PDB file of C-alpha atoms in Angstrom:
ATOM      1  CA  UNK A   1      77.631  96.766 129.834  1.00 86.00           C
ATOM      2  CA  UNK A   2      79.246 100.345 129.049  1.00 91.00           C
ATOM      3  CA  UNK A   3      82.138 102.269 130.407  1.00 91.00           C
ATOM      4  CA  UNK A   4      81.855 105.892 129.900  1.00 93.00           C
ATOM      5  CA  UNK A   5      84.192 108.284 130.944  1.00 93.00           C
ATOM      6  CA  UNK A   6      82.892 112.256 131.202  1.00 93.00           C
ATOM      7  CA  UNK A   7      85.439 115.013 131.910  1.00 94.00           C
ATOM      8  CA  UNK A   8      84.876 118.738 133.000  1.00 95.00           C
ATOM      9  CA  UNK A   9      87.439 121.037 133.843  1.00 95.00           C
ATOM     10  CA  UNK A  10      85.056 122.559 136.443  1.00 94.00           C
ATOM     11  CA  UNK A  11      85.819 121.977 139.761  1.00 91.00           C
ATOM     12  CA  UNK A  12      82.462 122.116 141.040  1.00 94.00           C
ATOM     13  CA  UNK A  13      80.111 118.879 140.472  1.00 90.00           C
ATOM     14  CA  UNK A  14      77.313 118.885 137.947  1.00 89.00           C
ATOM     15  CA  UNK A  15      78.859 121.932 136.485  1.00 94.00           C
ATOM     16  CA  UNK A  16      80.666 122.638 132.798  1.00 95.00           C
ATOM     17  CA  UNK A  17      84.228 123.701 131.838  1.00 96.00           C
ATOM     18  CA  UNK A  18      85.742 122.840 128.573  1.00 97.00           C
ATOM     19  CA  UNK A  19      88.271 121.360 127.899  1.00 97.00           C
ATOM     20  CA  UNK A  20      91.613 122.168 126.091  1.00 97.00           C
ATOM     21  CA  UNK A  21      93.741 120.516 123.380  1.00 97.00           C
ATOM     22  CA  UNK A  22      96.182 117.654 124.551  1.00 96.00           C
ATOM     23  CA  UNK A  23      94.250 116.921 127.835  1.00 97.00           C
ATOM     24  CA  UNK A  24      94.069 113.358 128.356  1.00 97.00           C
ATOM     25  CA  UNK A  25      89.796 112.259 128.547  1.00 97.00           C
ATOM     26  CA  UNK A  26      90.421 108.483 129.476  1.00 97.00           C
ATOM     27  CA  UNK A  27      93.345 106.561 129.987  1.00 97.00           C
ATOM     28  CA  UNK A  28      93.494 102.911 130.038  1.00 97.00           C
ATOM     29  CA  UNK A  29      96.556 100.963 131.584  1.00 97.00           C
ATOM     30  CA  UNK A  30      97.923  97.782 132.242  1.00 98.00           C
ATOM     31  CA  UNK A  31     101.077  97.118 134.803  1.00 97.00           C
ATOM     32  CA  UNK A  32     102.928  94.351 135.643  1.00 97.00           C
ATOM     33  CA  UNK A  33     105.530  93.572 138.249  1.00 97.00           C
ATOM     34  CA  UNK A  34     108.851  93.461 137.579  1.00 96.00           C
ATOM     35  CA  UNK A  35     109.230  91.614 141.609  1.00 97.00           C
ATOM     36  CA  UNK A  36     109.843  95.382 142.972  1.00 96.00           C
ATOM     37  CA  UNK A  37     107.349  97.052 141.747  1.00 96.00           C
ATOM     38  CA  UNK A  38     104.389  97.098 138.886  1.00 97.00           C
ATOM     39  CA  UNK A  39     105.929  98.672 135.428  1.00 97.00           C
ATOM     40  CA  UNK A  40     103.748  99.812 132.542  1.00 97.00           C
ATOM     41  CA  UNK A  41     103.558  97.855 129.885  1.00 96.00           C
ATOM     42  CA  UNK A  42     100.710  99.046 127.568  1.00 98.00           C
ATOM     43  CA  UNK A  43      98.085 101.750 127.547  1.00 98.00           C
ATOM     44  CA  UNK A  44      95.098 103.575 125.373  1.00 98.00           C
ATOM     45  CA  UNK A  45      94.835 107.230 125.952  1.00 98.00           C
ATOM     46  CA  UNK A  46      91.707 109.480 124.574  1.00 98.00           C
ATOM     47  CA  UNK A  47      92.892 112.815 124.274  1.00 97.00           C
ATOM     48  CA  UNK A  48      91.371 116.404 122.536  1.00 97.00           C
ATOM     49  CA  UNK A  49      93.420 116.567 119.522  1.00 96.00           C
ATOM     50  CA  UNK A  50      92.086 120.167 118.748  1.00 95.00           C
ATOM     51  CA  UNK A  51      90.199 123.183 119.626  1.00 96.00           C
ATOM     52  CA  UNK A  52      87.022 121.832 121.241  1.00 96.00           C
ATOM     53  CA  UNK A  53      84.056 124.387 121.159  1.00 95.00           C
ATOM     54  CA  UNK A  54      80.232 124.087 121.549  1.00 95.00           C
ATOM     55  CA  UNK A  55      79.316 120.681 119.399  1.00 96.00           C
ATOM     56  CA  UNK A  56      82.987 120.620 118.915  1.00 97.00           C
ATOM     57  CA  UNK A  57      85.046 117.788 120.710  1.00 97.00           C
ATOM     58  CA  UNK A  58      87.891 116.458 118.411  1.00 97.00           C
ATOM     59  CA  UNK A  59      89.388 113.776 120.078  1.00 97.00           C
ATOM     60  CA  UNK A  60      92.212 111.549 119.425  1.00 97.00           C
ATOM     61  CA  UNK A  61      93.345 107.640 120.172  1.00 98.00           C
ATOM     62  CA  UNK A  62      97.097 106.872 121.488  1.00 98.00           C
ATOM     63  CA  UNK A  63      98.368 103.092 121.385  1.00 98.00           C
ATOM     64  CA  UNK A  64     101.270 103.259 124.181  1.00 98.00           C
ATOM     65  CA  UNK A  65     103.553 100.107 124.902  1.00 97.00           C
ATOM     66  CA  UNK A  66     106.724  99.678 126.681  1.00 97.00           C
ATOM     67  CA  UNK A  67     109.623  98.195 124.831  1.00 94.00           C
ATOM     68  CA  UNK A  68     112.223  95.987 125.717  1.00 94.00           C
ATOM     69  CA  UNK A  69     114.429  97.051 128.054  1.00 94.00           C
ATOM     70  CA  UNK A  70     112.544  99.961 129.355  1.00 95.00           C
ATOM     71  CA  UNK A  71     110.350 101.386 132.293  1.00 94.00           C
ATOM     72  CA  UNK A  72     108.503 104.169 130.623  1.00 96.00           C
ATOM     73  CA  UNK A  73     105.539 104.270 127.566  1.00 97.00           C
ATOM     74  CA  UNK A  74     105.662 106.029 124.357  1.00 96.00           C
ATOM     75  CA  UNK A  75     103.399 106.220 121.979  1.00 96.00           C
ATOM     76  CA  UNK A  76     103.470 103.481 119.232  1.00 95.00           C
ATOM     77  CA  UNK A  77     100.358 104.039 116.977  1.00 96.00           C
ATOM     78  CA  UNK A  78      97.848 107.393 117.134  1.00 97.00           C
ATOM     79  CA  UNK A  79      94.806 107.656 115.192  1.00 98.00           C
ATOM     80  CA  UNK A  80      93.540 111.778 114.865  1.00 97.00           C
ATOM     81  CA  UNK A  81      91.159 113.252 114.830  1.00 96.00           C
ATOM     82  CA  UNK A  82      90.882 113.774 111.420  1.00 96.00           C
ATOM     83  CA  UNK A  83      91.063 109.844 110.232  1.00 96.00           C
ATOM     84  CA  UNK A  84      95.022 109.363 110.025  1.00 96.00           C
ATOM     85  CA  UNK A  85      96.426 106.748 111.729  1.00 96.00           C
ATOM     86  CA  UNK A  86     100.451 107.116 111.971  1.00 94.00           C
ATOM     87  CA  UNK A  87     102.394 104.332 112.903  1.00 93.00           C
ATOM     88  CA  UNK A  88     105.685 105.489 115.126  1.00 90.00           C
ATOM     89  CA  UNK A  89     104.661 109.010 114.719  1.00 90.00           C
ATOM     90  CA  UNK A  90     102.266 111.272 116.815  1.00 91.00           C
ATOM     91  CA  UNK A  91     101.934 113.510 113.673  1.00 92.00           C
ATOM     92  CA  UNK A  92     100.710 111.215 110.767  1.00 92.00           C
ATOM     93  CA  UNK A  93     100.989 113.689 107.314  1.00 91.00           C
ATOM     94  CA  UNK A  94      98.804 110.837 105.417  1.00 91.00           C
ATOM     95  CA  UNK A  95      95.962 108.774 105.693  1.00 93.00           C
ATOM     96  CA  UNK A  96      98.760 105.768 106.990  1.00 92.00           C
ATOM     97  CA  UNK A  97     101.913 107.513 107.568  1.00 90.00           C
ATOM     98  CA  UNK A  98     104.625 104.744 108.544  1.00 87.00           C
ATOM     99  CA  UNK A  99     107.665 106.442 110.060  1.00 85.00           C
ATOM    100  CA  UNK A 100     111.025 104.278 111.034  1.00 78.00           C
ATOM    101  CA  UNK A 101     114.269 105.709 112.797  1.00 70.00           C
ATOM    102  CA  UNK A 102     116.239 102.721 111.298  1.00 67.00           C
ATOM    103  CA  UNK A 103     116.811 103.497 107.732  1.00 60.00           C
ATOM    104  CA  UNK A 104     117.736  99.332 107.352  1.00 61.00           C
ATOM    105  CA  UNK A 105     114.127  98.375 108.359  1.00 62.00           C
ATOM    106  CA  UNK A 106     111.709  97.585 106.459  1.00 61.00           C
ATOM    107  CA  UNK A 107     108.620 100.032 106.573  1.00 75.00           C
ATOM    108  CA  UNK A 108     105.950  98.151 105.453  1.00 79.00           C
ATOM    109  CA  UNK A 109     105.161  94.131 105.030  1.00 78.00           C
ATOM    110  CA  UNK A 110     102.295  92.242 103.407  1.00 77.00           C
ATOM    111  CA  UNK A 111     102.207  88.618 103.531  1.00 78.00           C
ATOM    112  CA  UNK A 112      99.501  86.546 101.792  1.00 74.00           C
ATOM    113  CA  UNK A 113      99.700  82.996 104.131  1.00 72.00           C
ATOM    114  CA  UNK A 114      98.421  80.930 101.657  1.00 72.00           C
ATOM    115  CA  UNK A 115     101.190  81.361  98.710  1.00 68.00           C
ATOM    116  CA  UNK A 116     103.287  81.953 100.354  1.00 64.00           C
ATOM    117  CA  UNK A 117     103.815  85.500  99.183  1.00 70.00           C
ATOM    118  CA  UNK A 118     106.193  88.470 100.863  1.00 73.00           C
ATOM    119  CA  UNK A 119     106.287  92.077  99.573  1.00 75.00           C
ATOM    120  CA  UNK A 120     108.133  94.709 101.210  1.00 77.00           C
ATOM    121  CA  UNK A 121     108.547  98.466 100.855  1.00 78.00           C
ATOM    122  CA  UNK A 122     111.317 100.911 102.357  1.00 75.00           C
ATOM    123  CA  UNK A 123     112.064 104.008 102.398  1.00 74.00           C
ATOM    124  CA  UNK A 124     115.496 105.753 103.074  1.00 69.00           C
ATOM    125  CA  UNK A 125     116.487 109.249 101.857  1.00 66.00           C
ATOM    126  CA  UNK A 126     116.070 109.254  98.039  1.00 64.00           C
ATOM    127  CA  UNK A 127     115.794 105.583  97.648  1.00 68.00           C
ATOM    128  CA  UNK A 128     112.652 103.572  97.744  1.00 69.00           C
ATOM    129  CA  UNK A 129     112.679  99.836  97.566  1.00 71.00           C
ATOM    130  CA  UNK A 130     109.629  97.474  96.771  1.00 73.00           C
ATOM    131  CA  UNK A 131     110.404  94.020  96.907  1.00 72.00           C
ATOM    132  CA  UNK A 132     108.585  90.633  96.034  1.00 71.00           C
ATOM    133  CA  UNK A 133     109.263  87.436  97.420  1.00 68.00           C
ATOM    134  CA  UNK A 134     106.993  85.088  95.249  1.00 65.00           C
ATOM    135  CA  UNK A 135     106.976  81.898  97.134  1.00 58.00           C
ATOM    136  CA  UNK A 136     109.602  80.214  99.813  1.00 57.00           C
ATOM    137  CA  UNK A 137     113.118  79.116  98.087  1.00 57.00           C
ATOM    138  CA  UNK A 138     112.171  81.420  94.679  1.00 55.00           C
ATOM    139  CA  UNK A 139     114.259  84.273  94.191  1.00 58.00           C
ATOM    140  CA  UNK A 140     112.603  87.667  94.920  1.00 58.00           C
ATOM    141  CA  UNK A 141     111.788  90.218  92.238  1.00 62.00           C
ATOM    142  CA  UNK A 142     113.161  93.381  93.535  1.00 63.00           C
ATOM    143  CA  UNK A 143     111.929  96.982  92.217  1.00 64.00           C
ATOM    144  CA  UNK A 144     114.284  99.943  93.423  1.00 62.00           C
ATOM    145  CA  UNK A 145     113.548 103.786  92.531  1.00 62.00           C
ATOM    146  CA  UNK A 146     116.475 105.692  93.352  1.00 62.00           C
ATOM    147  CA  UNK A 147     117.301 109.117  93.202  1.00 63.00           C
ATOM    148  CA  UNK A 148     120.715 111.291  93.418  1.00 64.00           C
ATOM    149  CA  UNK A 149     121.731 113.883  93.412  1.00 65.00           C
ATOM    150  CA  UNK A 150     125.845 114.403  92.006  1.00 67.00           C
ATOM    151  CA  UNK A 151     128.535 116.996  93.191  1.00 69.00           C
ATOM    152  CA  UNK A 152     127.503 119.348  90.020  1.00 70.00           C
ATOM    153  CA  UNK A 153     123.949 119.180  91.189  1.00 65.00           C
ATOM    154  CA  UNK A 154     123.058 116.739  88.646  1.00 65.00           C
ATOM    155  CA  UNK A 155     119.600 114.901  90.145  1.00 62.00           C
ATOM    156  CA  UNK A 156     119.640 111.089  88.478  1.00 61.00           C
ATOM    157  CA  UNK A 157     116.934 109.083  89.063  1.00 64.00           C
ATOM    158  CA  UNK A 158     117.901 105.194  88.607  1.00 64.00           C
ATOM    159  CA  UNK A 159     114.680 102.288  88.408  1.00 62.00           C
ATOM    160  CA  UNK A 160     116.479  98.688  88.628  1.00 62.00           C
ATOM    161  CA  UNK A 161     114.461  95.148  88.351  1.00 61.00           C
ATOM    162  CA  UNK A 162     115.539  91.947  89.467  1.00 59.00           C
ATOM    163  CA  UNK A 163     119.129  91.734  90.233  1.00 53.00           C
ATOM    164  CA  UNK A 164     120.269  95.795  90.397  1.00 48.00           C
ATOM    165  CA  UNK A 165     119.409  95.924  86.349  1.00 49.00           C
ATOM    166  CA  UNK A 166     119.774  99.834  85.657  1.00 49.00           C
ATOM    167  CA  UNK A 167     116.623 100.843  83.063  1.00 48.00           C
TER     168      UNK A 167
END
C-alpha cells in the first residue's frame, strides 16, 4: 500500500498552482496525552526547500521531537535538498554538519560494541578534541588541537597526546 500526498496552491480542484519555498507538502504527527490534553511529541515534515519551477520541485525532510519538559516541536535533524543532513541545525554547511549549543558536549560518538571501543570528537571555539577510549577500565588516548590566539595577536596552535603532552 502507498500514501501519497499531492499539493496545489490552486483553490479550484483538478487545477495547478505552484508552490513556494518553505511550504510544508506533508506533515506527519504523533500526539500523546498529557491527561488534559494530547501534546506533540514527534513529527516528519516535507517541505520545498527552494525555488520550485516546471520539472523543478526541491524538497526537503524535517525530523521534529519534543524534549523534556516542553509542549512545542523543533526541529532536531533536516536533510536538504541538496544531500546534507544537519543534525541540530536547519542550515547544514556540510555533507553532516553536527551543531551543539553546549560547548561541554560531546559532538560526535562512535562506539564499536564488540571491543569495546569509544571515540569522541568536540568542538568548542579554537579547540578540537578527539578522544579514544580503547577498551573498558584502559586509559583513553586523548588527541587535542588547540588554537590561541595571545593579547599581542600571537595565534599558537598547541597538538597534545595522551595526558595534555604539548608537541
Amino acid at each position: 500500500s502507498m500514501i501519497d500526498f499531492n499539493r496545489s496552491k490552486s483553490s479550484t480542484v483538478g487545477t495547478h498552482a505552484i508552490v513556494s519555498s518553505g511550504d510544508i507538502i506533508s506533515r506527519l504527527t504523533s500526539r500523546a496525552s498529557d491527561g488534559v490534553g494530547f501534546i506533540p511529541l514527534a513529527s516528519i515534515n516535507v517541505v520545498v526547500d527552494g525555488t520550485p519551477g516546471v520539472n523543478d520541485m526541491p524538497g526537503r525532510i524535517d525530523f521534529l521531537t519534543t524534549p523534556d519538559g516542553a509542549s512545542a516541536l523543533i526541529t532536531q535533524m533536516t536533510i536538504g535538498a541538496d544531500g546534507q543532513v544537519g543534525i541540530c541545525t536547519t542550515a547544514p554547511a556540510n555533507l553532516l554538519h553536527l551543531e551543539q549549543t553546549s560547548t561541554s558536549a560531546t559532538q560526535l560518538k562512535l562506539t564499536d560494541s564488540t571491543t569495546p571501543t569509544d571515540a569522541t570528537l568536540r568542538a568548542a571555539g579554537n579547540l578540537l578534541d578527539i578522544d579514544v577510549f580503547p577498551a573498558t577500565g584502559t586509559t583513553n588516548v586523548s588527541t587535542r588541537f588547540n588554537r590561541t590566539t595571545n593579547t599581542t595577536g600571537t595565534v599558537f596552535t598547541q597538538f597534545l597526546l595522551g595526558n595534555n603532552t604539548t608537541t
